[in-house]
Amino acid sequence: MIASLRRRFPGVRIIGFSYDPMESTIYCRDNSHLDAVYLMPYPRAGARALMERLESILEKEKIDFIIPCLDSEIMNYIELQGVLAHRGIKMMLPGKAAFLRRRKDALSLLCHRIDIPTPKTRMAHDAVELARFAEQIGYPIYVKGIYYEAHLAATEAELYAAFKDIAEMWGLPVMVQEMVVGEEYDVVGLGDGRGGIIGSCSIRKMLRTSAGKGFAGVVVADTRIDDLARRFIRALRWAGPFELELIKAPGQRHLVFEMNPRFPAWVDFPSQLGCNLPACLLEWLMETEQTPLAPCEPGRMFIRHCVDVLGDIADLAELASTGERTGSSLFNFSRRL
């Protein structure tokens, strides 16, 4: 997303909020570089802890806009939206009700009400209950956390192991979801808060990681996917970024199995095709004239590429000890080479 913003606004000052000093983006010096970095309390600490940290940052920084990037932090920002607006800080976020209606534990009910198919899903607060639901749906089955992580379980023993891992990492409840075999699709977009979509791009996943994340994708033009996305966003009157994850088994309709309330990792791909959704979001927050979004041409593809990011242990030490790195000397390792 940082690269997308700098593509349209090369001089913009971007401040990174990180939960871990080992996040690789902190040390980038290309068009994804940050002008300052501050460590934040983990989302589970709540909105009050977040606001206390923001208050200390605002004593040093002039912040005009905040764009949350993680599912788990968005509710805290929704809770603080009024307070931050009073401080002159704008955000484009869904309402609390809309955010909760698309959560994994409520998605099947929403899809049923708007006649959009979704895999069978059940939520549980203990492993025994989860195993009972898995038997009802049938193995193999996905075991998922309410925010992140998914394990494929083919047996009850694998289900119990997955439950333990996810519950310890992300807490309860844990859900089981029917495994549907088919092609997977993603839609990234920006909702206007009135039921419309400002812009979007649809892809078919070509490569996936072991966790099911898209590692390569190709743009598709499918009116059925477009119609499904419009109906979904209209039902929620969604404001802000979103990612819809779909799957289509042969001879069946597209099923929605997840809606993420933020831009996905591959959002810079459509930006390079002229569909710069992060820049569009910033223009909306700035209340300036919207730059037209180009349609994404079917057949254009991306493949994720990993690189080594260079840094200096002194930068890591300062960030870990003080919780911040700011100013023109930020990560100046490149100038010492």
XYZ file of C-alpha atoms in Angstrom:
337
model
C 0.000 0.000 0.000
C 2.870 2.386 0.752
C 4.210 1.993 -2.788
C 0.729 2.722 -4.178
C 0.450 5.943 -2.176
C 3.903 7.135 -3.225
C 3.117 6.336 -6.853
C 0.428 9.069 -6.784
C 1.827 11.280 -3.994
C 5.644 10.973 -4.081
C 6.188 13.668 -1.446
C 3.692 12.422 1.128
C 5.010 11.782 4.649
C 4.074 8.266 5.716
C 4.308 7.172 9.347
C 4.279 3.458 10.087
C 2.575 1.951 13.141
C 4.133 -1.438 13.852
C 3.630 -4.110 16.497
C 7.046 -5.683 16.012
C 10.483 -4.109 15.363
C 11.270 -7.047 13.051
C 8.638 -6.096 10.461
C 10.527 -5.985 7.165
C 8.732 -2.916 5.766
C 10.277 -0.803 8.508
C 13.672 -1.193 6.856
C 12.709 -0.626 3.207
C 14.416 2.236 1.403
C 12.709 1.975 -1.999
C 9.299 3.439 -2.832
C 7.915 1.524 0.169
C 10.054 3.462 2.659
C 8.594 4.997 5.797
C 9.435 8.470 7.095
C 8.920 7.470 10.733
C 8.000 4.345 12.675
C 6.307 3.932 16.054
C 5.710 0.700 17.940
C 2.112 0.233 19.061
C 0.384 -1.836 21.762
C -1.100 -5.057 20.413
C -4.790 -4.730 19.420
C -5.918 -6.988 22.263
C -4.857 -4.212 24.674
C -7.956 -2.332 23.512
C -8.959 1.096 22.285
C -7.901 2.904 25.448
C -4.300 1.668 25.207
C -4.264 2.566 21.515
C -5.479 6.108 22.230
C -2.889 6.598 24.968
C -0.144 5.619 22.535
C -1.572 7.873 19.820
C -1.651 10.785 22.264
C 2.083 10.426 22.864
C 2.757 10.201 19.123
C 0.617 13.266 18.399
C 2.864 15.309 20.667
C 5.605 14.760 18.042
C 3.751 14.203 14.768
C 1.048 15.977 12.779
C -1.205 13.168 11.582
C -4.013 13.930 9.157
C -5.177 10.448 8.131
C -4.954 6.898 9.460
C -5.441 3.814 7.256
C -5.641 0.634 9.383
C -4.129 -2.444 7.729
C -4.919 -5.393 10.034
C -8.285 -7.027 10.759
C -7.604 -7.208 14.494
C -6.919 -3.475 14.912
C -9.878 -2.076 12.991
C -12.471 -2.369 15.776
C -10.261 -0.273 18.047
C -10.100 2.435 15.384
C -13.872 2.262 14.875
C -14.282 2.854 18.617
C -11.930 5.856 18.444
C -13.253 7.334 15.191
C -15.171 10.168 16.867
C -12.331 11.089 19.232
C -9.782 11.111 16.420
C -12.079 13.136 14.151
C -12.255 15.743 16.918
C -8.452 15.845 16.760
C -8.611 16.443 12.997
C -7.657 12.887 12.014
C -9.790 11.333 9.284
C -10.392 7.654 8.542
C -12.602 5.767 6.101
C -14.053 2.916 8.141
C -17.220 0.815 8.141
C -19.791 1.192 10.879
C -19.511 -1.148 13.852
C -22.608 -3.119 12.810
C -21.296 -3.638 9.274
C -17.903 -4.725 10.584
C -19.478 -7.339 12.858
C -21.892 -8.640 10.201
C -18.995 -9.712 7.926
C -16.970 -11.443 10.635
C -16.328 -15.138 10.164
C -18.758 -16.053 12.936
C -21.589 -14.055 11.324
C -20.815 -14.360 7.602
C -23.086 -17.345 6.906
C -26.110 -15.494 8.312
C -25.392 -12.445 6.156
C -24.903 -14.562 3.033
C -28.156 -16.429 3.704
C -30.085 -13.151 3.970
C -28.794 -11.825 0.634
C -28.898 -15.200 -1.178
C -25.146 -15.608 -1.634
C -23.846 -19.152 -1.067
C -21.108 -19.753 1.491
C -19.393 -22.893 2.818
C -20.966 -24.496 5.897
C -19.385 -22.924 8.957
C -19.716 -23.461 12.711
C -18.118 -21.661 15.667
C -17.110 -23.321 18.936
C -15.584 -22.350 22.267
C -14.138 -25.766 23.070
C -12.567 -28.617 21.131
C -15.307 -31.153 21.881
C -17.992 -28.908 20.445
C -15.773 -28.181 17.435
C -15.274 -31.907 16.807
C -19.035 -32.473 16.924
C -19.575 -29.772 14.302
C -16.817 -31.249 12.147
C -18.544 -34.645 12.185
C -21.784 -33.006 11.081
C -20.112 -31.203 8.162
C -17.731 -34.026 7.249
C -13.961 -34.355 6.985
C -11.625 -33.025 5.607
C -12.413 -29.660 7.106
C -10.777 -26.286 7.681
C -10.116 -25.130 11.244
C -9.830 -21.331 11.387
C -9.223 -18.543 13.861
C -11.699 -15.699 14.042
C -9.100 -13.274 12.670
C -6.226 -15.260 11.156
C -4.835 -18.708 10.438
C -6.348 -21.835 8.916
C -5.437 -25.525 9.157
C -6.800 -28.362 7.044
C -7.789 -31.302 9.248
C -8.559 -34.736 7.828
C -9.005 -36.495 11.187
C -10.264 -35.714 14.661
C -6.701 -35.822 15.988
C -5.621 -33.179 13.464
C -8.658 -31.083 14.389
C -7.732 -31.144 18.105
C -4.146 -30.169 17.291
C -5.328 -27.314 15.062
C -7.769 -26.116 17.718
C -4.979 -25.999 20.311
C -2.624 -24.043 18.024
C -5.232 -21.498 16.956
C -6.799 -21.008 20.398
C -3.388 -20.403 21.980
C -2.367 -17.940 19.289
C -5.618 -16.065 18.557
C -8.042 -17.016 21.315
C -11.648 -18.213 21.102
C -13.934 -18.909 19.368
C -12.468 -21.264 16.754
C -14.432 -22.282 13.703
C -14.705 -25.238 11.364
C -15.564 -24.665 7.718
C -16.557 -27.009 4.946
C -13.781 -27.670 2.453
C -14.902 -26.803 -1.067
C -12.644 -27.863 -3.926
C -12.522 -25.405 -6.799
C -10.895 -22.278 -8.189
C -10.343 -19.400 -5.775
C -10.942 -15.737 -6.589
C -10.285 -12.448 -4.803
C -11.896 -9.042 -5.179
C -10.162 -5.969 -3.788
C -12.226 -2.810 -3.653
C -13.227 0.406 -1.959
C -16.761 0.953 -0.666
C -18.273 4.444 -0.547
C -20.331 3.914 2.627
C -23.614 4.369 0.769
C -23.820 0.910 -0.790
C -21.668 1.564 -3.847
C -18.194 0.466 -4.918
C -15.788 3.252 -5.911
C -13.420 0.842 -7.655
C -12.376 -2.804 -7.634
C -10.190 -5.459 -9.243
C -10.944 -9.196 -9.457
C -8.325 -11.925 -9.767
C -8.151 -15.705 -9.939
C -5.509 -17.169 -7.659
C -2.859 -19.035 -9.644
C -0.502 -19.940 -6.794
C -1.273 -20.214 -3.100
C 0.848 -20.553 0.011
C 0.289 -23.372 2.488
C -1.966 -20.964 4.396
C -4.069 -20.317 1.287
C -2.719 -16.829 0.604
C -2.482 -15.744 -3.023
C 1.107 -15.861 -4.255
C 0.209 -15.278 -7.899
C -2.959 -14.117 -9.608
C -4.444 -13.061 -12.913
C -7.084 -10.405 -13.578
C -10.469 -11.806 -14.602
C -13.562 -10.137 -16.027
C -16.630 -11.966 -14.723
C -20.001 -10.247 -14.417
C -21.117 -12.870 -11.869
C -18.282 -11.893 -9.529
C -18.977 -8.188 -10.099
C -22.677 -8.654 -9.310
C -21.909 -10.670 -6.177
C -19.502 -8.012 -4.906
C -22.037 -5.230 -5.552
C -24.774 -7.083 -3.669
C -22.475 -7.820 -0.753
C -21.225 -4.248 -0.380
C -24.717 -2.828 -0.895
C -26.084 -5.007 1.926
C -23.412 -3.733 4.333
C -23.245 -0.155 3.041
C -19.523 -0.724 3.442
C -17.141 2.221 3.821
C -13.455 1.747 3.096
C -11.198 -1.015 1.795
C -12.346 -4.612 1.478
C -11.263 -7.970 0.111
C -13.792 -10.645 -0.827
C -12.521 -14.212 -1.065
C -14.534 -16.585 -3.247
C -14.378 -20.167 -4.393
C -16.173 -21.862 -7.293
C -16.548 -25.605 -7.585
C -17.244 -26.991 -11.087
C -20.894 -26.513 -12.033
C -21.690 -24.436 -8.931
C -22.113 -20.762 -8.096
C -19.345 -18.671 -6.559
C -19.264 -19.048 -2.780
C -18.066 -16.291 -0.428
C -15.886 -17.804 2.282
C -14.332 -14.667 3.747
C -14.502 -10.874 3.717
C -11.469 -8.998 4.981
C -12.013 -5.386 6.117
C -8.794 -3.956 4.633
C -6.635 -3.976 1.518
C -4.895 -7.303 0.806
C -1.120 -7.677 0.389
C -1.504 -7.680 -3.414
C -3.223 -4.265 -3.575
C -0.226 -2.682 -5.325
C -0.765 -4.970 -8.326
C -3.895 -3.149 -9.595
C -2.211 0.148 -8.681
C 0.443 -0.627 -11.282
C -2.359 -1.133 -13.819
C -3.862 2.294 -13.148
C -6.410 1.179 -10.535
C -4.746 2.828 -7.534
C -7.215 2.143 -4.734
C -5.013 3.335 -1.812
C -4.448 6.672 -3.586
C -8.179 6.870 -4.300
C -8.850 6.363 -0.596
C -6.421 9.143 0.313
C -8.048 11.500 -2.217
C -11.434 10.707 -0.671
C -10.098 11.553 2.795
C -8.512 14.745 1.466
C -11.841 15.664 -0.186
C -10.068 16.438 -3.453
C -11.094 15.591 -6.998
C -10.923 11.846 -7.601
C -8.422 10.653 -10.183
C -10.268 8.240 -12.517
C -9.484 4.568 -11.918
C -8.474 2.598 -14.988
C -10.163 -0.777 -15.570
C -7.842 -3.709 -14.908
C -7.198 -5.546 -18.156
C -8.052 -9.283 -18.021
C -4.994 -11.450 -18.433
C -2.594 -9.184 -16.550
C -0.935 -11.180 -13.775
C 1.352 -10.854 -10.770
C 3.730 -13.219 -9.024
C 4.930 -12.454 -5.498
C 8.677 -11.810 -5.360
C 10.740 -11.937 -2.171
C 13.872 -9.862 -1.606
C 16.340 -9.364 1.249
C 15.909 -5.991 2.966
C 19.131 -4.551 4.400
C 19.240 -2.779 7.738
C 21.457 -1.989 10.687
C 21.308 -3.631 14.107
C 21.588 -0.162 15.679
C 18.271 0.831 14.076
C 16.591 -2.318 15.378
C 18.024 -1.740 18.850
C 16.822 1.864 18.978
C 13.345 0.951 17.768
C 13.059 -1.911 20.255
C 14.297 0.178 23.184
C 12.567 3.516 22.507
C 9.565 2.392 20.466
C 10.252 4.846 17.651
C 12.543 5.920 14.816
C 11.943 9.333 13.283
C 13.524 12.123 11.277
C 15.831 12.354 8.296
C 18.300 9.868 9.826
C 15.732 7.060 9.687
C 17.516 3.859 8.724
C 20.485 5.579 7.089
C 22.403 2.320 6.602
C 22.454 2.885 2.827
C 24.433 6.087 3.291
C 27.084 4.238 5.306
C 27.782 1.641 2.592
